[in-house]
XYZ file of C-alpha atoms in Angstrom:
511
model
C -47.924 50.259 10.940
C -51.312 50.433 9.299
C -52.435 53.074 11.822
C -49.320 55.146 11.073
C -50.031 55.082 7.333
C -53.618 56.165 7.922
C -52.417 58.935 10.231
C -49.930 60.183 7.651
C -52.605 60.063 4.962
C -54.962 62.168 7.059
C -52.136 64.616 7.800
C -51.360 65.015 4.081
C -55.057 65.372 3.313
C -55.426 68.120 5.932
C -52.345 69.927 4.611
C -53.646 69.669 1.050
C -57.015 71.042 2.119
C -55.361 73.948 3.922
C -53.124 74.678 0.906
C -56.129 74.522 -1.389
C -58.065 76.936 0.830
C -55.173 79.403 0.790
C -54.495 79.176 -2.944
C -57.978 78.957 -4.455
C -60.252 81.908 -5.163
C -62.684 82.225 -2.258
C -66.118 83.834 -2.414
C -66.851 87.123 -0.682
C -68.655 85.263 2.111
C -66.313 84.188 4.926
C -66.531 80.566 5.976
C -66.141 79.157 9.458
C -62.410 78.830 8.797
C -60.068 81.810 8.978
C -58.614 82.683 5.574
C -55.677 84.229 7.450
C -54.686 81.353 9.738
C -56.736 78.311 8.756
C -58.080 78.037 12.296
C -61.772 77.346 12.843
C -63.959 80.116 14.179
C -66.428 79.434 17.001
C -64.486 76.315 18.030
C -63.833 76.062 21.761
C -61.134 73.449 21.130
C -59.140 76.046 19.166
C -59.512 78.955 21.558
C -63.090 79.884 20.705
C -62.598 83.052 18.642
C -66.221 84.075 17.859
C -67.509 85.037 14.410
C -71.132 86.183 14.255
C -73.492 85.049 11.518
C -74.476 88.652 10.831
C -77.770 89.094 8.920
C -77.313 92.826 8.372
C -78.286 95.943 10.281
C -81.902 96.055 11.335
C -83.845 99.305 11.051
C -84.355 100.869 14.466
C -87.773 102.027 15.707
C -89.076 105.130 13.962
C -86.310 105.197 11.337
C -86.290 105.050 7.562
C -83.288 104.354 5.330
C -81.573 107.178 3.427
C -79.136 105.975 0.763
C -76.111 108.258 0.696
C -74.376 109.811 -2.278
C -73.195 113.025 -3.887
C -75.268 116.198 -3.896
C -74.988 119.958 -4.177
C -75.195 121.390 -0.691
C -76.328 124.988 -0.291
C -78.904 127.449 -1.504
C -81.620 126.267 -3.890
C -82.816 129.772 -4.770
C -81.518 133.352 -4.743
C -80.277 134.673 -1.395
C -82.461 137.756 -1.704
C -84.046 138.132 1.756
C -80.830 137.983 3.795
C -77.768 138.408 1.563
C -75.806 136.472 4.177
C -74.052 134.279 1.582
C -73.645 131.574 4.229
C -74.853 128.738 2.015
C -72.894 129.017 -1.230
C -73.417 125.766 -3.200
C -70.687 123.128 -3.136
C -70.527 119.431 -3.995
C -70.191 116.982 -1.104
C -70.933 113.325 -0.384
C -72.602 111.766 2.641
C -72.696 108.130 3.697
C -75.931 106.192 3.965
C -77.805 106.542 7.239
C -81.187 106.080 8.893
C -83.397 109.016 9.864
C -86.542 109.464 11.915
C -89.639 109.607 9.739
C -90.925 112.478 11.860
C -89.831 115.011 14.386
C -89.690 113.688 17.946
C -93.202 114.139 19.342
C -94.393 115.304 22.751
C -95.429 111.771 23.676
C -91.927 110.460 22.919
C -90.294 113.096 25.074
C -92.808 112.553 27.893
C -91.886 108.851 27.769
C -88.282 109.943 28.349
C -89.218 112.192 31.289
C -91.346 109.408 32.779
C -88.406 106.980 32.616
C -86.039 109.509 34.197
C -88.507 110.167 37.000
C -88.912 106.461 37.783
C -85.178 105.763 37.595
C -83.557 108.820 39.149
C -86.425 110.777 40.712
C -85.775 109.791 44.325
C -82.041 110.486 44.493
C -81.335 112.756 41.511
C -84.398 114.979 40.914
C -82.129 117.562 39.302
C -81.735 115.241 36.291
C -85.468 115.436 35.605
C -85.478 119.216 35.955
C -82.485 119.452 33.619
C -84.209 117.351 30.944
C -87.651 118.989 31.115
C -88.482 121.191 28.107
C -88.927 124.925 28.610
C -92.696 125.223 28.298
C -92.418 128.993 28.847
C -90.739 129.319 25.446
C -94.230 130.124 24.084
C -94.452 133.360 26.051
C -94.275 136.640 24.175
C -94.923 139.980 25.821
C -97.671 140.992 23.389
C -99.314 137.617 22.687
C -101.704 135.504 24.758
C -99.948 132.119 24.685
C -100.579 130.888 28.238
C -102.769 127.975 27.068
C -99.792 126.704 25.051
C -97.465 127.168 28.017
C -99.816 125.110 30.170
C -101.043 122.423 27.766
C -98.875 122.015 24.648
C -96.366 119.582 26.156
C -98.612 117.793 28.658
C -102.125 117.514 27.177
C -103.275 114.450 25.237
C -104.531 116.708 22.436
C -100.905 117.420 21.539
C -99.477 113.915 21.991
C -98.194 113.617 18.434
C -97.238 117.224 17.877
C -93.486 117.932 17.686
C -91.848 118.645 21.015
C -90.486 122.202 21.250
C -88.731 124.124 24.000
C -85.914 121.564 23.916
C -82.378 122.911 23.617
C -79.500 121.228 21.783
C -78.014 119.707 24.928
C -81.349 118.192 25.934
C -81.842 116.761 22.447
C -78.425 115.096 22.690
C -79.326 113.479 26.006
C -82.618 112.215 24.572
C -80.676 110.533 21.751
C -78.410 108.810 24.284
C -81.375 107.598 26.342
C -83.173 106.343 23.237
C -80.115 104.337 22.157
C -80.067 102.500 25.464
C -83.787 101.759 25.555
C -83.799 100.430 21.970
C -80.785 98.164 22.553
C -82.190 96.966 25.868
C -85.438 95.925 24.161
C -83.511 94.132 21.388
C -81.692 92.051 24.000
C -84.943 91.332 25.834
C -86.632 90.134 22.638
C -83.601 87.989 21.777
C -83.719 86.357 25.216
C -80.360 87.780 26.313
C -81.922 89.830 29.116
C -85.121 89.674 31.113
C -87.344 92.687 31.652
C -86.426 94.801 34.651
C -88.761 97.785 35.106
C -87.288 98.594 38.522
C -83.870 99.888 37.462
C -82.620 102.759 39.622
C -79.537 104.977 39.858
C -76.352 103.151 38.769
C -78.179 99.842 38.220
C -79.543 100.797 34.785
C -78.952 99.390 31.332
C -76.524 101.490 29.314
C -75.247 100.156 26.002
C -71.536 100.772 26.652
C -71.713 99.766 30.307
C -73.368 96.483 29.346
C -71.068 95.773 26.386
C -67.983 96.336 28.554
C -69.247 94.043 31.298
C -70.163 96.596 33.963
C -73.893 95.866 33.881
C -75.268 92.370 34.296
C -79.016 92.892 34.534
C -81.388 89.970 34.886
C -79.920 87.288 32.638
C -82.193 85.784 29.981
C -82.467 82.146 28.937
C -80.534 82.693 25.681
C -77.417 84.412 26.981
C -74.387 84.296 24.673
C -72.134 81.246 24.965
C -68.601 82.065 26.028
C -66.370 79.934 23.787
C -63.186 80.956 25.593
C -61.915 77.710 27.214
C -60.970 79.694 30.314
C -64.237 81.657 30.329
C -67.335 81.340 32.477
C -69.520 79.574 29.926
C -71.781 82.544 29.176
C -71.173 86.236 28.585
C -72.789 89.562 27.723
C -73.497 90.516 24.129
C -70.851 92.794 22.606
C -70.738 94.831 19.406
C -69.040 91.991 17.534
C -72.158 89.848 17.921
C -74.212 92.129 15.661
C -77.237 92.555 17.930
C -76.583 96.048 19.270
C -77.495 99.013 17.098
C -75.293 102.101 16.701
C -76.213 105.211 18.653
C -79.113 107.487 17.855
C -77.818 111.035 17.440
C -78.643 114.388 15.868
C -78.036 114.604 12.102
C -75.126 116.589 10.742
C -76.104 119.621 8.702
C -75.063 117.837 5.502
C -77.080 114.713 6.358
C -80.149 116.736 7.233
C -79.974 118.791 4.031
C -79.291 115.732 1.866
C -82.284 113.870 3.304
C -84.557 116.895 3.037
C -83.825 117.776 -0.571
C -84.508 114.191 -1.657
C -82.683 114.152 -4.981
C -83.312 110.403 -5.278
C -86.713 111.348 -6.656
C -85.036 113.151 -9.563
C -83.041 110.129 -10.728
C -84.744 109.066 -13.997
C -83.715 105.409 -13.605
C -82.818 104.381 -10.032
C -80.966 101.098 -9.586
C -82.907 97.835 -9.566
C -81.827 94.231 -9.054
C -81.572 93.876 -12.839
C -79.717 97.042 -13.786
C -77.462 99.790 -12.507
C -79.092 103.163 -11.848
C -78.373 106.371 -13.742
C -75.752 108.710 -12.279
C -77.636 111.881 -13.133
C -80.452 114.034 -11.778
C -82.994 115.627 -14.083
C -83.838 118.501 -11.750
C -82.911 120.069 -8.401
C -85.606 120.472 -5.802
C -86.189 123.802 -4.106
C -88.275 122.407 -1.260
C -88.395 119.058 0.524
C -91.785 118.191 -0.951
C -90.083 118.104 -4.345
C -92.752 119.711 -6.519
C -90.508 122.113 -8.464
C -90.898 125.572 -6.887
C -94.548 125.267 -5.931
C -95.702 125.730 -2.355
C -99.303 124.631 -2.904
C -101.303 121.914 -4.624
C -102.156 122.943 -8.203
C -104.180 120.050 -9.661
C -107.864 120.920 -10.115
C -109.501 118.729 -7.466
C -110.576 118.950 -3.816
C -106.962 119.608 -2.711
C -106.283 122.542 -5.023
C -104.695 125.480 -3.205
C -103.689 123.579 -0.081
C -100.136 124.134 1.160
C -97.570 121.334 0.907
C -96.147 122.315 4.296
C -96.851 124.235 7.484
C -95.491 127.775 7.101
C -96.552 131.405 7.321
C -97.764 132.994 4.091
C -97.285 136.581 5.217
C -97.625 139.078 8.026
C -100.539 138.075 10.243
C -101.441 135.077 8.047
C -100.400 131.792 9.629
C -103.189 129.515 8.353
C -105.486 131.252 5.864
C -109.131 132.121 6.488
C -112.018 130.263 8.116
C -113.643 127.879 5.673
C -110.487 127.759 3.571
C -107.486 127.111 5.805
C -104.437 126.761 3.569
C -102.273 124.571 5.852
C -104.823 123.702 8.568
C -102.338 124.543 11.336
C -101.918 127.709 13.394
C -98.997 126.286 15.409
C -97.001 123.082 14.748
C -99.105 120.366 13.127
C -99.059 116.663 14.106
C -95.822 114.997 13.044
C -97.456 112.830 10.359
C -99.140 115.798 8.658
C -98.590 116.601 4.973
C -96.978 114.239 2.469
C -93.546 112.705 3.117
C -90.684 113.261 0.700
C -89.094 110.584 -1.477
C -87.304 109.051 1.536
C -90.523 108.855 3.552
C -89.598 111.816 5.786
C -92.349 114.109 7.034
C -92.146 117.882 7.482
C -88.559 118.447 6.393
C -89.799 121.801 5.084
C -92.016 123.531 7.626
C -93.747 122.642 10.888
C -90.689 123.155 13.141
C -87.071 123.947 12.413
C -84.700 121.253 13.645
C -81.441 121.035 15.546
C -78.429 119.571 13.776
C -75.156 118.321 15.222
C -73.005 121.039 13.608
C -71.386 124.035 15.223
C -72.287 127.100 13.155
C -69.866 129.179 11.130
C -70.890 131.643 8.401
C -69.250 129.457 5.761
C -68.725 125.736 5.284
C -66.226 125.978 2.416
C -63.411 124.832 4.725
C -65.153 121.561 5.639
C -64.257 118.222 4.069
C -66.179 117.240 0.952
C -66.899 113.765 2.395
C -69.178 113.652 5.431
C -68.611 117.371 6.146
C -69.084 118.340 9.784
C -67.905 120.964 12.242
C -68.234 120.115 15.912
C -65.851 117.288 16.778
C -64.865 117.048 20.438
C -62.689 113.961 20.872
C -63.178 111.993 24.066
C -61.992 108.723 25.526
C -62.981 106.566 28.481
C -61.275 107.227 31.793
C -58.938 104.378 32.723
C -57.187 103.177 35.864
C -53.455 103.850 35.549
C -52.277 100.602 37.180
C -53.820 98.179 34.685
C -55.363 100.455 32.016
C -58.815 99.040 32.745
C -61.928 101.190 32.470
C -63.010 103.110 35.526
C -66.151 101.844 37.214
C -69.466 103.273 36.072
C -70.692 106.402 37.820
C -73.697 106.903 40.089
C -76.156 107.024 37.175
C -74.777 103.975 35.364
C -72.470 105.539 32.750
C -68.774 104.853 32.130
C -66.893 108.137 32.779
C -65.219 109.891 29.836
C -62.721 112.739 29.465
C -61.393 114.902 26.614
C -58.318 113.526 24.882
C -55.095 115.327 25.731
C -52.943 117.138 23.192
C -50.200 114.539 23.740
C -52.598 111.697 22.941
C -53.705 113.420 19.759
C -50.240 114.360 18.491
C -48.786 110.932 19.336
C -50.891 109.170 16.710
C -50.536 111.837 14.006
C -54.014 110.834 12.799
C -55.692 114.167 13.527
C -55.417 117.355 11.477
C -56.473 119.308 14.577
C -54.065 119.264 17.511
C -56.790 119.945 20.039
C -59.506 117.627 21.360
C -62.024 120.415 20.781
C -62.067 120.925 17.003
C -65.226 123.005 16.828
C -63.319 126.135 15.815
C -60.635 124.429 13.727
C -59.829 126.447 10.571
C -62.824 128.690 11.120
C -61.283 131.721 9.424
C -60.222 133.616 12.540
C -56.650 134.265 11.392
C -55.654 136.379 14.396
C -56.190 133.719 17.034
C -56.761 130.728 14.745
C -58.964 129.193 17.434
C -61.013 131.864 19.226
C -64.222 133.689 18.338
C -64.733 136.665 20.659
C -68.342 135.902 21.516
C -70.443 138.886 22.575
C -67.779 141.379 21.501
C -67.680 141.196 17.723
C -69.928 138.220 16.953
C -72.822 136.143 18.250
C -71.166 133.047 16.816
C -69.431 130.845 19.368
C -68.552 127.190 19.788
C -71.975 126.793 21.399
C -73.795 128.113 18.311
C -75.542 125.183 16.606
C -77.041 125.027 13.124
C -80.814 124.771 12.813
C -82.358 123.713 9.512
C -85.759 123.780 7.860
C -88.415 126.446 8.187
C -91.094 126.440 10.852
C -94.791 127.201 11.173
C -93.825 130.830 11.925
C -91.490 131.300 8.912
C -92.069 132.520 5.356
C -91.670 130.225 2.356
C -88.032 131.249 1.780
C -86.961 129.325 4.885
C -88.607 126.132 3.611
C -85.594 125.585 1.337
C -83.325 122.868 2.826
C -80.294 124.965 1.874
C -81.116 127.842 4.219
C -79.313 127.861 7.536
C -79.579 129.672 10.849
C -78.204 129.116 14.338
C -79.085 129.197 18.015
C -76.993 128.778 21.132
C -76.963 125.200 22.434
C -78.615 126.213 25.711
C -81.460 128.110 24.041
C -84.888 126.820 23.064
C -87.766 128.082 20.967
C -91.425 127.294 20.167
C -90.362 126.963 16.532
C -87.479 124.483 16.965
C -87.679 120.721 17.522
C -85.478 117.819 16.428
C -85.307 114.342 14.954
C -82.706 111.597 15.315
C -80.528 109.669 12.886
C -78.460 106.496 13.089
C -75.332 105.525 11.157
C -75.612 102.817 8.516
C -72.882 100.231 9.131
C -71.461 98.125 6.312
C -72.638 98.366 2.713
C -74.226 101.706 1.703
C -77.050 99.745 0.044
C -79.533 98.451 2.618
C -80.704 95.667 0.294
C -77.163 94.424 -0.386
C -75.679 91.337 1.217
C -74.452 92.545 4.648
C -70.952 91.219 3.907
C -70.667 92.922 0.538
C -69.666 96.341 -0.649
C -68.351 97.593 -3.958
C -69.284 96.037 -7.299
C -69.339 92.379 -8.345
C -69.545 91.520 -11.999
C -69.960 87.755 -12.060
C -68.796 85.654 -14.962
C -68.356 87.709 -18.117
C -69.610 86.429 -21.445
C -67.271 86.783 -24.390
C -68.682 88.634 -27.364
């Protein structure tokens, strides 16, 4: 009888605790008990649903944080040289993200080629040839550029100069490779995997292949515990565990322009831990270096007259005169040259122009005002019809994908476009609604990609972040390179608690 009373007492106490948990005001930090069901997380006796103790997104190698916000996208000065009117100012907002401090350098891209050669060189040499930059991009019929053709990409003297001769498709593949190598090293350092320098063909680490259980690798000593009572005891890391970083990718045009113009530096009172920041800018930069409309150092000291960036002053003048070089660079300069902007980004105006993710159209007025972007091509993983499981990885270690069908898109009613390829959606072609007649009445096609920022061979006008040009995705140039970005997940403020977002006011004092 006594045991029954104690049992009933414990039952009532548990029910009271559960009721209290459901009815009381909880903090923004989740506990180890579900506020939806009352079940414990990470408890194998209750099914083992895992909840990671997430410390927040770490900053990937080479990246710096760019806090998002509202800005005026478009021209920062009169459109006098071109009269194209393809960058009419409009207000948009971008989310926070991370961006490479510098352009991708020759040494970084050679590291990529070296890895491809070790991994696929024996059986798939065409992959190395496909990835190799076009070193002949330097050739011009009436210039002697053969030394640059021969040495610029391969010689140690140019290790930390921006890689050029890389087309848009190659830049995309570099981003994918970089994502996998960064995540692989994270797992190695966390003890989830052991080093394996002898990966070949399909037996290579790929982030998605690993996360979906199609790559095992050499298991480390700290592999994740599998709390599923019917599981194997250990498992691979997945995205819910918080270790894996999002993909490196090319920046959208809006992201690139927002980061380059650096309006954060014109906020008179940015936010601190003690006070909210001002929601106003005192000025609008013309160039990425942020010094009003000046292109050269004006203070009377040893730097007076030096250029803030690497660009061409005029016809036949790419660097000034001997004994007084104005930018100290006749071709691209090393990636850490000149001063960074307010976000810590180097050479956003000058040095080399840079690929963006966007498909080019002469206007961007039809784009959304939040995270504007043209270039979506919706894909999904290929699945086996019998059980809807993912198809096995292919011969180079990637899970196969395919474009989404029109039926799949229309079934959800979540897409404004009814086609998986939305690159030409609402592009102003009223006759066909979807087709640009490339080569007949325009050089703009779905393969035309936006390039931003002036280069070492451009005049000062092109240093403005608002200027825009385009190249075909399969083309390359000695004046065009690229840098990568990564999405910021969670709160837009990097210094905020990783589980927070929005405002919290605390206890208010009555006046």
